[in-house]
Amino acid sequence: MRIALDAMGGDFAPEATVKGALLAAEQLDTDYEILLIGKEEEINPLLKEYGYTGTGIKVMNATQVIEMGEHPTKALTQKPDSSIAVGYGLLKAGKAHAFCSAGNTGAMLVGAMFSVKATEGILRPAIGGLVPKLSGGFGIMLDVGANADCKPEVLEQFGEIGSIYAKYVLDIEKPKVGLMNLGEEEGKGTVNTQAAHQRLKVNPNVNFIGNIEGRDMFNDKADVIVCDGYTGNIILKMAESIYDILNEKNMHDPFFDKFNYEAVGGSPILGINGNAVIGHGVSSPKAICNMVLQAQKMVASNLSERFKKHTGAQ
């Protein structure tokens, strides 16, 4: 199994990416291989400097880099030999089983939609955000940024694909699905959330428990939290800020430490024909390592194929 990693993506690339790949290589199963994609003349000296002599990491040359501030669609068109374009090319051709990058988020999303494409039957692929739970482990919230506005049928489908991720990657046997809303009562919310509630309530593919409120984020009321990308992104960034504030005040707790982006490494793109994970732009070696390990779980659980089976796509 091969996990492609964008060596040039992120504010501290390629140094942080190469170090993260080395950390991940120590923990991956022996049948996994990391493909470091980027400028060979920068990556190879780093591997040599860090004393790597193993066989689990291979370098694939890509001469171009999509910078953080570039327009995603334009950059992918104008830079076909960029590390992101090459990574998605490998994923599409089946030469990699997952692709990870801490680079340009927009380019990662556009690349997914125009290379491996959405799974047939999936209306809108989503970005999932892992949510720490007070009782231990994680739940998943989607969407956290790919789709700012969502129709009721899209929110309903988020409940379905989130349940698949929760069951097969997070090992939650019967995930509970909650719809983020401004009240628990069935009639609360916007026109879209009210309609989504009605659809989820009768959907046999999800274990829907009703509306949840912001205070239910970290308890065990729901394992899959459904919301539009506008709401989810605000919640995600606020949660990250809680960790930053506590860290600045030198206050540490095992639960709040899970709010640190490094703990999970990245956010999966769900509902596409392949496994892709987007890392934080300021990813450290630890974050890169955990992003790769998350991709390994997605590959091992056969996640993208499960989306196809769920929608009937062949």
mmCIF file of C-alpha atoms in Angstrom:
data_model
loop_
_atom_site.group_PDB
_atom_site.id
_atom_site.type_symbol
_atom_site.label_atom_id
_atom_site.label_comp_id
_atom_site.label_asym_id
_atom_site.label_seq_id
_atom_site.Cartn_x
_atom_site.Cartn_y
_atom_site.Cartn_z
ATOM 1 C CA MET A 1 0.000 0.000 0.000
ATOM 2 C CA ARG A 2 1.319 3.429 -0.919
ATOM 3 C CA ILE A 3 0.506 6.745 0.752
ATOM 4 C CA ALA A 4 1.486 9.780 -1.312
ATOM 5 C CA LEU A 5 2.599 12.804 0.713
ATOM 6 C CA ASP A 6 3.043 16.311 -0.663
ATOM 7 C CA ALA A 7 6.562 17.135 0.526
ATOM 8 C CA MET A 8 6.220 20.784 -0.550
ATOM 9 C CA GLY A 9 2.904 21.535 1.170
ATOM 10 C CA GLY A 10 2.776 23.630 4.328
ATOM 11 C CA ASP A 11 4.503 26.661 5.790
ATOM 12 C CA PHE A 12 7.472 24.634 7.028
ATOM 13 C CA ALA A 13 7.918 22.334 4.042
ATOM 14 C CA PRO A 14 9.889 20.443 3.027
ATOM 15 C CA GLU A 15 11.747 20.101 6.349
ATOM 16 C CA ALA A 16 8.669 19.455 8.507
ATOM 17 C CA THR A 17 7.146 17.152 5.895
ATOM 18 C CA VAL A 18 10.255 15.003 5.566
ATOM 19 C CA LYS A 19 10.610 14.747 9.343
ATOM 20 C CA GLY A 20 6.936 13.831 9.624
ATOM 21 C CA ALA A 21 7.324 11.148 6.974
ATOM 22 C CA LEU A 22 10.241 9.662 8.920
ATOM 23 C CA LEU A 23 8.150 9.572 12.103
ATOM 24 C CA ALA A 24 5.258 7.927 10.250
ATOM 25 C CA ALA A 25 7.495 5.362 8.571
ATOM 26 C CA GLU A 26 8.502 4.089 12.017
ATOM 27 C CA GLN A 27 4.840 3.413 12.888
ATOM 28 C CA LEU A 28 3.343 2.228 9.610
ATOM 29 C CA ASP A 29 2.777 -1.447 8.935
ATOM 30 C CA THR A 30 5.549 -3.013 6.877
ATOM 31 C CA ASP A 31 3.347 -3.322 3.786
ATOM 32 C CA TYR A 32 2.937 0.477 3.576
ATOM 33 C CA GLU A 33 5.197 2.794 1.613
ATOM 34 C CA ILE A 34 5.356 6.600 1.687
ATOM 35 C CA LEU A 35 5.808 8.416 -1.621
ATOM 36 C CA LEU A 36 7.307 11.841 -0.949
ATOM 37 C CA ILE A 37 6.307 14.118 -3.839
ATOM 38 C CA GLY A 38 8.270 17.254 -4.558
ATOM 39 C CA LYS A 39 11.590 18.679 -5.655
ATOM 40 C CA GLU A 40 14.159 15.893 -5.489
ATOM 41 C CA GLU A 41 17.021 18.336 -5.081
ATOM 42 C CA GLU A 42 15.475 19.548 -1.816
ATOM 43 C CA ILE A 43 14.066 16.284 -0.440
ATOM 44 C CA ASN A 44 16.978 13.886 -0.963
ATOM 45 C CA PRO A 45 19.538 16.018 0.937
ATOM 46 C CA LEU A 46 17.134 16.205 3.889
ATOM 47 C CA LEU A 47 16.672 12.434 3.984
ATOM 48 C CA LYS A 48 20.448 12.083 3.928
ATOM 49 C CA GLU A 49 20.891 14.757 6.619
ATOM 50 C CA TYR A 50 18.389 12.973 8.888
ATOM 51 C CA GLY A 51 20.200 9.673 8.356
ATOM 52 C CA TYR A 52 17.431 7.780 6.591
ATOM 53 C CA THR A 53 18.613 4.499 5.080
ATOM 54 C CA GLY A 54 15.344 2.527 4.979
ATOM 55 C CA THR A 55 13.233 1.394 2.054
ATOM 56 C CA GLY A 56 9.759 2.529 3.185
ATOM 57 C CA ILE A 57 10.094 6.051 1.783
ATOM 58 C CA LYS A 58 10.510 6.829 -1.909
ATOM 59 C CA VAL A 59 10.882 10.226 -3.570
ATOM 60 C CA MET A 60 8.876 11.191 -6.664
ATOM 61 C CA ASN A 61 10.019 14.334 -8.414
ATOM 62 C CA ALA A 62 7.584 17.203 -8.990
ATOM 63 C CA THR A 63 9.126 20.400 -10.301
ATOM 64 C CA GLN A 64 6.360 22.851 -9.385
ATOM 65 C CA VAL A 65 4.716 24.016 -6.156
ATOM 66 C CA ILE A 66 1.254 25.529 -5.641
ATOM 67 C CA GLU A 67 1.730 28.292 -3.104
ATOM 68 C CA MET A 68 -0.771 28.993 -0.337
ATOM 69 C CA GLY A 69 -2.097 32.229 -1.844
ATOM 70 C CA GLU A 70 -2.606 30.984 -5.400
ATOM 71 C CA HIS A 71 -6.025 30.560 -7.014
ATOM 72 C CA PRO A 72 -6.710 26.788 -6.803
ATOM 73 C CA THR A 73 -8.221 26.117 -10.239
ATOM 74 C CA LYS A 74 -5.823 28.395 -12.088
ATOM 75 C CA ALA A 75 -2.802 26.968 -10.258
ATOM 76 C CA LEU A 76 -3.729 23.345 -10.984
ATOM 77 C CA THR A 77 -4.207 24.196 -14.655
ATOM 78 C CA GLN A 78 -0.986 26.165 -14.973
ATOM 79 C CA LYS A 79 1.139 23.859 -12.828
ATOM 80 C CA PRO A 80 0.508 20.280 -14.006
ATOM 81 C CA ASP A 81 3.801 19.132 -12.472
ATOM 82 C CA SER A 82 3.022 20.543 -9.030
ATOM 83 C CA SER A 83 3.239 18.226 -6.038
ATOM 84 C CA ILE A 84 -0.557 18.400 -5.537
ATOM 85 C CA ALA A 85 -1.334 17.660 -9.203
ATOM 86 C CA VAL A 86 1.152 14.776 -9.273
ATOM 87 C CA GLY A 87 -0.249 13.403 -6.008
ATOM 88 C CA TYR A 88 -3.792 13.323 -7.319
ATOM 89 C CA GLY A 89 -2.514 11.832 -10.571
ATOM 90 C CA LEU A 90 -1.035 8.937 -8.601
ATOM 91 C CA LEU A 91 -4.269 8.515 -6.651
ATOM 92 C CA LYS A 92 -6.388 8.510 -9.807
ATOM 93 C CA ALA A 93 -4.089 5.975 -11.518
ATOM 94 C CA GLY A 94 -4.186 3.647 -8.516
ATOM 95 C CA LYS A 95 -0.447 4.075 -7.969
ATOM 96 C CA ALA A 96 -1.180 5.530 -4.526
ATOM 97 C CA HIS A 97 -3.938 4.463 -2.158
ATOM 98 C CA ALA A 98 -4.120 7.799 -0.334
ATOM 99 C CA PHE A 99 -2.841 11.347 -0.800
ATOM 100 C CA CYS A 100 -2.013 13.789 1.994
ATOM 101 C CA SER A 101 -1.057 17.455 1.821
ATOM 102 C CA ALA A 102 -0.711 20.406 4.185
ATOM 103 C CA GLY A 103 -0.624 22.694 1.156
ATOM 104 C CA ASN A 104 -3.231 24.895 -0.510
ATOM 105 C CA THR A 105 -6.632 23.712 0.816
ATOM 106 C CA GLY A 106 -8.538 25.015 -2.189
ATOM 107 C CA ALA A 107 -6.208 23.188 -4.565
ATOM 108 C CA MET A 108 -6.691 19.983 -2.579
ATOM 109 C CA LEU A 109 -10.470 20.298 -2.910
ATOM 110 C CA VAL A 110 -10.436 21.290 -6.586
ATOM 111 C CA GLY A 111 -7.908 18.540 -7.302
ATOM 112 C CA ALA A 112 -10.159 15.970 -5.673
ATOM 113 C CA MET A 113 -13.212 17.094 -7.638
ATOM 114 C CA PHE A 114 -11.483 17.227 -11.029
ATOM 115 C CA SER A 115 -9.150 14.231 -10.795
ATOM 116 C CA VAL A 116 -10.520 11.363 -8.703
ATOM 117 C CA LYS A 117 -13.960 13.062 -8.664
ATOM 118 C CA ALA A 118 -16.907 12.607 -6.315
ATOM 119 C CA THR A 119 -18.220 9.101 -5.758
ATOM 120 C CA GLU A 120 -21.167 8.500 -8.052
ATOM 121 C CA GLY A 121 -24.311 9.339 -6.107
ATOM 122 C CA ILE A 122 -22.564 11.694 -3.669
ATOM 123 C CA LEU A 123 -24.080 15.148 -4.095
ATOM 124 C CA ARG A 124 -21.312 17.109 -2.383
ATOM 125 C CA PRO A 125 -18.101 15.654 -0.933
ATOM 126 C CA ALA A 126 -17.384 17.033 2.535
ATOM 127 C CA ILE A 127 -14.429 17.822 4.731
ATOM 128 C CA GLY A 128 -14.665 15.993 8.038
ATOM 129 C CA GLY A 129 -13.384 17.407 11.320
ATOM 130 C CA LEU A 130 -12.497 15.030 14.141
ATOM 131 C CA VAL A 131 -14.125 16.005 17.445
ATOM 132 C CA PRO A 132 -12.613 14.944 20.812
ATOM 133 C CA LYS A 133 -15.034 13.274 23.210
ATOM 134 C CA LEU A 134 -14.933 13.646 26.988
ATOM 135 C CA SER A 135 -15.350 9.899 27.393
ATOM 136 C CA GLY A 136 -12.376 9.244 25.121
ATOM 137 C CA GLY A 137 -11.889 8.816 21.391
ATOM 138 C CA PHE A 138 -13.285 11.033 18.656
ATOM 139 C CA GLY A 139 -16.464 11.742 16.762
ATOM 140 C CA ILE A 140 -16.678 13.404 13.356
ATOM 141 C CA MET A 141 -18.324 16.641 12.249
ATOM 142 C CA LEU A 142 -19.130 17.399 8.625
ATOM 143 C CA ASP A 143 -18.951 19.608 6.780
ATOM 144 C CA VAL A 144 -16.210 21.875 8.167
ATOM 145 C CA GLY A 145 -15.522 24.061 5.169
ATOM 146 C CA ALA A 146 -16.084 22.587 1.711
ATOM 147 C CA ASN A 147 -19.764 23.580 1.374
ATOM 148 C CA ALA A 148 -20.810 26.829 3.028
ATOM 149 C CA ASP A 149 -24.467 26.435 2.018
ATOM 150 C CA CYS A 150 -26.153 23.043 1.989
ATOM 151 C CA LYS A 151 -29.533 21.867 0.817
ATOM 152 C CA PRO A 152 -31.463 19.441 3.071
ATOM 153 C CA GLU A 153 -30.623 16.421 0.907
ATOM 154 C CA VAL A 154 -26.901 17.258 1.161
ATOM 155 C CA LEU A 155 -27.089 17.492 4.956
ATOM 156 C CA GLU A 156 -28.913 14.162 4.991
ATOM 157 C CA GLN A 157 -26.128 12.580 2.951
ATOM 158 C CA PHE A 158 -23.498 14.005 5.316
ATOM 159 C CA GLY A 159 -25.155 11.909 7.995
ATOM 160 C CA GLU A 160 -24.722 8.820 5.822
ATOM 161 C CA ILE A 161 -21.088 9.303 4.791
ATOM 162 C CA GLY A 162 -20.170 10.467 8.295
ATOM 163 C CA SER A 163 -21.666 7.259 9.680
ATOM 164 C CA ILE A 164 -19.541 5.173 7.302
ATOM 165 C CA TYR A 165 -16.376 6.981 8.434
ATOM 166 C CA ALA A 166 -17.318 6.678 12.109
ATOM 167 C CA LYS A 167 -18.032 2.963 11.835
ATOM 168 C CA TYR A 168 -15.055 1.822 9.780
ATOM 169 C CA VAL A 169 -12.328 4.323 10.722
ATOM 170 C CA LEU A 170 -13.310 5.334 14.272
ATOM 171 C CA ASP A 171 -14.588 1.819 15.091
ATOM 172 C CA ILE A 172 -17.974 2.979 16.416
ATOM 173 C CA GLU A 173 -20.334 0.068 15.804
ATOM 174 C CA LYS A 174 -23.594 2.024 15.524
ATOM 175 C CA PRO A 175 -22.758 5.737 15.206
ATOM 176 C CA LYS A 176 -25.333 8.174 16.527
ATOM 177 C CA VAL A 177 -26.077 11.034 14.129
ATOM 178 C CA GLY A 178 -27.044 14.461 15.429
ATOM 179 C CA LEU A 179 -28.037 17.556 13.452
ATOM 180 C CA MET A 180 -26.367 20.719 14.797
ATOM 181 C CA ASN A 181 -29.115 23.232 15.444
ATOM 182 C CA LEU A 182 -30.145 26.131 17.661
ATOM 183 C CA GLY A 183 -32.432 23.961 19.759
ATOM 184 C CA GLU A 184 -33.243 20.322 20.399
ATOM 185 C CA GLU A 185 -36.896 20.609 19.395
ATOM 186 C CA GLU A 186 -37.821 19.186 16.011
ATOM 187 C CA GLY A 187 -39.298 22.433 14.698
ATOM 188 C CA LYS A 188 -36.257 24.575 15.504
ATOM 189 C CA GLY A 189 -33.749 25.960 13.026
ATOM 190 C CA THR A 190 -33.628 27.302 9.495
ATOM 191 C CA VAL A 191 -35.790 26.083 6.642
ATOM 192 C CA ASN A 192 -32.898 23.876 5.542
ATOM 193 C CA THR A 193 -32.210 22.296 8.930
ATOM 194 C CA GLN A 194 -35.919 21.698 9.555
ATOM 195 C CA ALA A 195 -36.194 19.894 6.211
ATOM 196 C CA ALA A 196 -32.955 17.984 6.831
ATOM 197 C CA HIS A 197 -34.333 16.817 10.179
ATOM 198 C CA GLN A 198 -37.371 15.333 8.486
ATOM 199 C CA ARG A 199 -35.213 13.517 5.932
ATOM 200 C CA LEU A 200 -32.764 12.153 8.496
ATOM 201 C CA LYS A 201 -35.613 11.026 10.745
ATOM 202 C CA VAL A 202 -36.882 8.532 8.162
ATOM 203 C CA ASN A 203 -33.511 7.535 6.672
ATOM 204 C CA PRO A 204 -32.897 3.824 7.388
ATOM 205 C CA ASN A 205 -29.150 4.174 6.780
ATOM 206 C CA VAL A 206 -28.476 6.377 9.806
ATOM 207 C CA ASN A 207 -29.024 6.136 13.547
ATOM 208 C CA PHE A 208 -30.508 9.624 13.867
ATOM 209 C CA ILE A 209 -30.986 10.924 17.410
ATOM 210 C CA GLY A 210 -32.388 14.356 16.497
ATOM 211 C CA ASN A 211 -31.134 17.902 16.868
ATOM 212 C CA ILE A 212 -28.163 18.719 19.068
ATOM 213 C CA GLU A 213 -26.861 22.042 20.353
ATOM 214 C CA GLY A 214 -23.352 23.434 20.617
ATOM 215 C CA ARG A 215 -23.089 22.237 24.216
ATOM 216 C CA ASP A 216 -23.405 18.644 22.978
ATOM 217 C CA MET A 217 -20.271 18.782 20.812
ATOM 218 C CA PHE A 218 -17.995 16.939 23.214
ATOM 219 C CA ASN A 219 -20.364 14.612 25.053
ATOM 220 C CA ASP A 220 -21.618 11.224 23.854
ATOM 221 C CA LYS A 221 -24.972 12.408 22.531
ATOM 222 C CA ALA A 222 -23.829 12.115 18.898
ATOM 223 C CA ASP A 223 -20.862 10.482 17.179
ATOM 224 C CA VAL A 224 -21.579 12.119 13.811
ATOM 225 C CA ILE A 225 -22.384 15.821 13.863
ATOM 226 C CA VAL A 226 -24.081 17.157 10.724
ATOM 227 C CA CYS A 227 -23.890 20.828 9.748
ATOM 228 C CA ASP A 228 -23.135 23.064 6.783
ATOM 229 C CA GLY A 229 -19.531 24.023 6.116
ATOM 230 C CA TYR A 230 -20.029 27.600 7.307
ATOM 231 C CA THR A 231 -21.171 26.486 10.755
ATOM 232 C CA GLY A 232 -18.695 23.610 10.975
ATOM 233 C CA ASN A 233 -15.691 25.762 10.099
ATOM 234 C CA ILE A 234 -16.553 28.324 12.776
ATOM 235 C CA ILE A 235 -16.926 25.570 15.393
ATOM 236 C CA LEU A 236 -13.661 23.924 14.322
ATOM 237 C CA LYS A 237 -11.642 27.152 14.440
ATOM 238 C CA MET A 238 -13.131 28.089 17.807
ATOM 239 C CA ALA A 239 -12.176 24.681 19.222
ATOM 240 C CA GLU A 240 -8.605 25.125 17.950
ATOM 241 C CA SER A 241 -8.463 28.551 19.611
ATOM 242 C CA ILE A 242 -9.410 27.016 22.973
ATOM 243 C CA TYR A 243 -6.257 24.894 22.820
ATOM 244 C CA ASP A 244 -4.152 27.895 21.806
ATOM 245 C CA ILE A 245 -5.484 29.990 24.715
ATOM 246 C CA LEU A 246 -4.909 27.238 27.274
ATOM 247 C CA ASN A 247 -1.444 26.590 25.882
ATOM 248 C CA GLU A 248 -0.537 30.283 26.148
ATOM 249 C CA LYS A 249 -1.637 30.228 29.783
ATOM 250 C CA ASN A 250 0.428 27.064 30.329
ATOM 251 C CA MET A 251 -2.695 25.068 31.238
ATOM 252 C CA HIS A 252 -2.686 21.472 30.060
ATOM 253 C CA ASP A 253 -5.223 18.678 30.234
ATOM 254 C CA PRO A 254 -5.352 15.386 28.267
ATOM 255 C CA PHE A 255 -8.803 16.213 26.898
ATOM 256 C CA PHE A 256 -8.017 19.752 25.784
ATOM 257 C CA ASP A 257 -4.703 18.611 24.340
ATOM 258 C CA LYS A 258 -6.790 16.724 21.736
ATOM 259 C CA PHE A 259 -7.974 20.109 20.452
ATOM 260 C CA ASN A 260 -4.471 20.642 19.131
ATOM 261 C CA TYR A 261 -4.522 20.153 15.351
ATOM 262 C CA GLU A 262 -1.401 17.994 15.705
ATOM 263 C CA ALA A 263 -3.387 15.297 17.525
ATOM 264 C CA VAL A 264 -5.268 14.200 14.391
ATOM 265 C CA GLY A 265 -3.008 15.673 11.715
ATOM 266 C CA GLY A 266 -5.638 16.609 9.172
ATOM 267 C CA SER A 267 -9.184 16.532 7.852
ATOM 268 C CA PRO A 268 -10.372 13.800 5.466
ATOM 269 C CA ILE A 269 -12.183 14.624 2.236
ATOM 270 C CA LEU A 270 -15.166 12.276 2.288
ATOM 271 C CA GLY A 271 -17.244 11.105 -0.658
ATOM 272 C CA ILE A 272 -14.559 10.946 -3.363
ATOM 273 C CA ASN A 273 -13.079 8.077 -5.377
ATOM 274 C CA GLY A 274 -9.983 7.784 -3.242
ATOM 275 C CA ASN A 275 -8.558 8.687 0.145
ATOM 276 C CA ALA A 276 -7.358 12.254 0.673
ATOM 277 C CA VAL A 277 -6.445 14.164 3.829
ATOM 278 C CA ILE A 278 -5.883 17.926 4.136
ATOM 279 C CA GLY A 279 -3.395 19.048 6.765
ATOM 280 C CA HIS A 280 -3.085 22.389 8.562
ATOM 281 C CA GLY A 281 -0.902 24.943 6.811
ATOM 282 C CA VAL A 282 1.349 25.267 9.877
ATOM 283 C CA SER A 283 1.735 21.495 10.223
ATOM 284 C CA SER A 284 4.641 20.319 12.362
ATOM 285 C CA PRO A 285 6.402 16.968 11.892
ATOM 286 C CA LYS A 286 4.058 15.453 14.504
ATOM 287 C CA ALA A 287 1.001 16.710 12.593
ATOM 288 C CA ILE A 288 2.360 15.361 9.293
ATOM 289 C CA CYS A 289 2.985 11.997 10.943
ATOM 290 C CA ASN A 290 -0.561 11.806 12.316
ATOM 291 C CA MET A 291 -2.005 12.876 8.945
ATOM 292 C CA VAL A 292 -0.237 9.938 7.292
ATOM 293 C CA LEU A 293 -1.390 7.549 10.030
ATOM 294 C CA GLN A 294 -4.973 8.737 9.571
ATOM 295 C CA ALA A 295 -4.659 8.049 5.847
ATOM 296 C CA GLN A 296 -3.434 4.549 6.708
ATOM 297 C CA LYS A 297 -6.618 3.919 8.704
ATOM 298 C CA MET A 298 -8.728 5.107 5.793
ATOM 299 C CA VAL A 299 -6.916 2.794 3.388
ATOM 300 C CA ALA A 300 -7.063 -0.168 5.789
ATOM 301 C CA SER A 301 -10.821 0.303 6.264
ATOM 302 C CA ASN A 302 -11.403 0.349 2.481
ATOM 303 C CA LEU A 303 -13.276 3.604 3.013
ATOM 304 C CA SER A 304 -13.647 4.920 -0.535
ATOM 305 C CA GLU A 305 -14.966 1.544 -1.727
ATOM 306 C CA ARG A 306 -17.523 1.573 1.075
ATOM 307 C CA PHE A 307 -18.831 4.920 -0.182
ATOM 308 C CA LYS A 308 -19.254 3.364 -3.636
ATOM 309 C CA LYS A 309 -21.133 0.379 -2.237
ATOM 310 C CA HIS A 310 -23.362 2.653 -0.192
ATOM 311 C CA THR A 311 -24.393 4.715 -3.206
ATOM 312 C CA GLY A 312 -24.553 1.750 -5.567
ATOM 313 C CA ALA A 313 -21.699 3.082 -7.715
ATOM 314 C CA GLN A 314 -19.581 0.432 -9.421
#
